[in-house]
mmCIF file of C-alpha atoms in Angstrom:
data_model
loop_
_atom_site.group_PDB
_atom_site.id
_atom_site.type_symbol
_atom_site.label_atom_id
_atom_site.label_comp_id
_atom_site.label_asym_id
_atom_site.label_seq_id
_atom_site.Cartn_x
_atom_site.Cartn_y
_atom_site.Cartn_z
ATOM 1 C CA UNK A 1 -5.151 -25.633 70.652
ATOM 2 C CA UNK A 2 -7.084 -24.989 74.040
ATOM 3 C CA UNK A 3 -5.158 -28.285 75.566
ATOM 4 C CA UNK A 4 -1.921 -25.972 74.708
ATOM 5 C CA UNK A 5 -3.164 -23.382 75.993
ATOM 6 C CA UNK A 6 -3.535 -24.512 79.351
ATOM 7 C CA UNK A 7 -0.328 -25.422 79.525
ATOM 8 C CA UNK A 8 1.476 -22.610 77.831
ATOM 9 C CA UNK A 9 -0.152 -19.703 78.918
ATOM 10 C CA UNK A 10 1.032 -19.670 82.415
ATOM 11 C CA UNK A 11 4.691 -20.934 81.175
ATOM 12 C CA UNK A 12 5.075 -17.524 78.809
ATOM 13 C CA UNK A 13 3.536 -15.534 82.110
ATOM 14 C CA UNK A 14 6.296 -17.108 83.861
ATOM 15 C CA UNK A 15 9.085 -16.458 81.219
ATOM 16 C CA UNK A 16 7.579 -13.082 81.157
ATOM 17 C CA UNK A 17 8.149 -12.315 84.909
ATOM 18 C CA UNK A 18 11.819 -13.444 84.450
ATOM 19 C CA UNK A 19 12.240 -11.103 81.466
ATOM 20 C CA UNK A 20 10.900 -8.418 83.659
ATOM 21 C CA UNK A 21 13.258 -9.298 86.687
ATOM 22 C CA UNK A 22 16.173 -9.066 84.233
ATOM 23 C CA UNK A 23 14.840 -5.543 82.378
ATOM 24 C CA UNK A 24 15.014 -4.074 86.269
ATOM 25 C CA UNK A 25 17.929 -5.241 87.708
ATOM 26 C CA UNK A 26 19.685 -1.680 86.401
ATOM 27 C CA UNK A 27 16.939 -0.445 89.262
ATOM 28 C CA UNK A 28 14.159 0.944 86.170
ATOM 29 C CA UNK A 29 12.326 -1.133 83.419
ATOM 30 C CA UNK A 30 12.533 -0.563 79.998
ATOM 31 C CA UNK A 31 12.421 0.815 77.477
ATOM 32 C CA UNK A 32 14.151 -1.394 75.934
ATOM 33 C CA UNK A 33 14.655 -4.281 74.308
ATOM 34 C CA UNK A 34 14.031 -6.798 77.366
ATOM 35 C CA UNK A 35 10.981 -4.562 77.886
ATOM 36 C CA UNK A 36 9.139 -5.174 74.373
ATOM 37 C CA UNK A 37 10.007 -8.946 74.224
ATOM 38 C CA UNK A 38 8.517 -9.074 78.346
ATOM 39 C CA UNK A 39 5.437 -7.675 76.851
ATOM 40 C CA UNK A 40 4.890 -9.354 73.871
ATOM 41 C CA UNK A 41 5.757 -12.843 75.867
ATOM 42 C CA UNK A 42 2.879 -11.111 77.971
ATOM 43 C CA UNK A 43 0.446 -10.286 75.479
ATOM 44 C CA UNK A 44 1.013 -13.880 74.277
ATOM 45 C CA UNK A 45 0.236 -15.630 77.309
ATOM 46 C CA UNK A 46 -2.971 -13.466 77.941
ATOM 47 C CA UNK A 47 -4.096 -13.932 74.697
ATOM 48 C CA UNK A 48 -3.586 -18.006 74.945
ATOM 49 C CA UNK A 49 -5.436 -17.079 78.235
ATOM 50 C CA UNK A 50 -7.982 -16.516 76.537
ATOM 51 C CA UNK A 51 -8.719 -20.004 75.260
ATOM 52 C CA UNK A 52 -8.118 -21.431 78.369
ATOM 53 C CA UNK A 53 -11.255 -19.288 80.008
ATOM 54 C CA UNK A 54 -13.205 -20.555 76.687
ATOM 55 C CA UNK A 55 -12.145 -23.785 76.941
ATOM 56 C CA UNK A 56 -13.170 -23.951 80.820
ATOM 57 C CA UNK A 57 -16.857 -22.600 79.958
ATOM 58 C CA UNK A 58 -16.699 -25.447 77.591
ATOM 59 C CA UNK A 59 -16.208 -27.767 80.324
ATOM 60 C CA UNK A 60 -18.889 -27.167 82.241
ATOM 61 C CA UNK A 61 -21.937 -29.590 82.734
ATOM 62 C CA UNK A 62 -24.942 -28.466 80.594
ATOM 63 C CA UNK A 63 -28.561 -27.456 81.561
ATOM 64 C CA UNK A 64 -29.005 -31.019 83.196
ATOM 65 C CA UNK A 65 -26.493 -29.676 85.575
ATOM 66 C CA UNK A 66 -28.648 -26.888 86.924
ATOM 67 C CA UNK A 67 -29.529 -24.073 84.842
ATOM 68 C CA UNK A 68 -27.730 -21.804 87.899
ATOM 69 C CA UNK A 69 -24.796 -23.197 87.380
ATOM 70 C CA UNK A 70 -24.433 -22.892 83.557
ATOM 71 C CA UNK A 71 -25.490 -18.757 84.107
ATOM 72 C CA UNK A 72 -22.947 -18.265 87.124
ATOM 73 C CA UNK A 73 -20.129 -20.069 84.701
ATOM 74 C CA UNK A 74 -21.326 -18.030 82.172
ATOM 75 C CA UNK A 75 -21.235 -15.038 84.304
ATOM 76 C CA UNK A 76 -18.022 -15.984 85.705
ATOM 77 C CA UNK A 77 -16.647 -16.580 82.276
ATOM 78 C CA UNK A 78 -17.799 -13.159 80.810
ATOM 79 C CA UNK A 79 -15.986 -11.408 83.639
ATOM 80 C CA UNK A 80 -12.910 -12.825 83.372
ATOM 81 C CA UNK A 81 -12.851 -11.732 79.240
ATOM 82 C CA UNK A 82 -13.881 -8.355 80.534
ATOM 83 C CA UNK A 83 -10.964 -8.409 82.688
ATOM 84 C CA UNK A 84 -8.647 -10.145 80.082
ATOM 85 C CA UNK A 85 -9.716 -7.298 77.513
ATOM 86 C CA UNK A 86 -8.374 -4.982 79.607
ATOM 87 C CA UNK A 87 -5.218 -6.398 80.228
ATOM 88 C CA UNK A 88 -4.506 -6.866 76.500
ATOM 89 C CA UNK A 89 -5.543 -3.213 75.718
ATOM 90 C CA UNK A 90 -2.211 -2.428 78.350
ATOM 91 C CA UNK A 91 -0.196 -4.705 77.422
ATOM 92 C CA UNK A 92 -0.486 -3.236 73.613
ATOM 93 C CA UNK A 93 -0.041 0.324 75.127
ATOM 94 C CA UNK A 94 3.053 -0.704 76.734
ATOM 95 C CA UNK A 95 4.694 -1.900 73.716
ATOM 96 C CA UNK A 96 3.723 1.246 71.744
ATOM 97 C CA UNK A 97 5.102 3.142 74.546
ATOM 98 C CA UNK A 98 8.297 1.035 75.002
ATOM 99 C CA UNK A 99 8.732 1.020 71.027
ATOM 100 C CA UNK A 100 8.386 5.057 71.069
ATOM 101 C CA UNK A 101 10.099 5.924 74.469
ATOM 102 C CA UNK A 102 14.021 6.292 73.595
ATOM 103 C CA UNK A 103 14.591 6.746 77.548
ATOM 104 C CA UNK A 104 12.402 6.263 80.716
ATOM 105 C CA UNK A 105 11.870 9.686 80.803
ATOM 106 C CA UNK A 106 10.200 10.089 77.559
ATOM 107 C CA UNK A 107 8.399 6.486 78.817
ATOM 108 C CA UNK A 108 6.864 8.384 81.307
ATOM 109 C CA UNK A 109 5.846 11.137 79.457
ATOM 110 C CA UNK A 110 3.956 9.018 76.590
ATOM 111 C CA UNK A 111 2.277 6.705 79.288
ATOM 112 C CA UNK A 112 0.516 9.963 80.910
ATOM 113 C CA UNK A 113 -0.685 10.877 77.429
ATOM 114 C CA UNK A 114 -1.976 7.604 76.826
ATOM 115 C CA UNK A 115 -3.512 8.304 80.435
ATOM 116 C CA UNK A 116 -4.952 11.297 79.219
ATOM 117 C CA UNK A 117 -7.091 9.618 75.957
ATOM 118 C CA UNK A 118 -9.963 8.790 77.560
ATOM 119 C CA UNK A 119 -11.274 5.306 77.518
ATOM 120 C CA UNK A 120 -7.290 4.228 77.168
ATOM 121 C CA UNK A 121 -6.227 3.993 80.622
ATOM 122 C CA UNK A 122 -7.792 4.981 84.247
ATOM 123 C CA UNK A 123 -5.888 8.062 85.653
ATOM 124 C CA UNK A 124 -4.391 7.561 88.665
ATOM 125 C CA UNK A 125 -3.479 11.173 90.420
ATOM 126 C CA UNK A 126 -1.081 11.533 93.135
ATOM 127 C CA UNK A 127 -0.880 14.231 96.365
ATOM 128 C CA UNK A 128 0.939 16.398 93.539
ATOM 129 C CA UNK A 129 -2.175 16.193 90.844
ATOM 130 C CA UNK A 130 0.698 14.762 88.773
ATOM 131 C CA UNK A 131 -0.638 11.616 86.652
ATOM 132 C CA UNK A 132 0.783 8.597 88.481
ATOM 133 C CA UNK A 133 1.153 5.855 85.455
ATOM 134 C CA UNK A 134 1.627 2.574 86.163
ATOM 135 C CA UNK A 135 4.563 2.642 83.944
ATOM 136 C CA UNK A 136 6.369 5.431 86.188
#
């Protein structure tokens, strides 16, 4: 599965971006039905993602290596899950939001609730103290 991986995680990223170019070319994305199918193709690819940054800390040489090598990939791998973790957790948001929104408006509105649970999302704030999602 982790030789698939490799290959198919970047190809649903890319199919993903092209879903995305299509949702916006009425000049705002989503909600919609191009929006939830550009998520999940990008919740897919993260989570295939995933094996690929296991199956590169596989990869690397053991202890006879250097022991500071295996602890910086180690280190190296644990950061990127960190970071992968986080983009999952927004990429499921999004879908709930794009499932519940029935306009951008109401988009909007749930993604600065979901900014307002904390632990959810950071809160961005703009000159206007209004929440500036990255959904807006």
């Amino acid at each position: 599965m982790t030789r698939i991986a490799f290959h198919l995680a970047p190809a649903l990223m890319l199919v993903y971006g092209v879903v995305r170019l299509i949702d916006g070319r009425d000049g705002q994305h989503g909600p919609g039905p191009a929006w939830t199918v550009g998520h999940l193709l990008f919740l897919g690819s993260l989570l295939l993602y995933g094996l690929v940054i296991a199956g590169l800390w596989r990869r690397m040489p053991g202890a006879e290596r250097g022991r500071a090598r295996r602890i910086t990939a180690g280190a190296l791998a644990a950061a990127a899950a960190v970071g992968l973790v986080t983009f999952v957790r927004v990429a499921i948001i999004d879908i709930v939001v794009g499932l519940r929104a029935a306009d951008a408006a109401e988009k909007s509105a749930l993604a600065d609730r979901y900014a307002d649970v904390p632990a959810v999302l950071p809160r961005r704030s703009t000159r206007s103290g209004r929440c500036s999602s990255c959904w807006a």
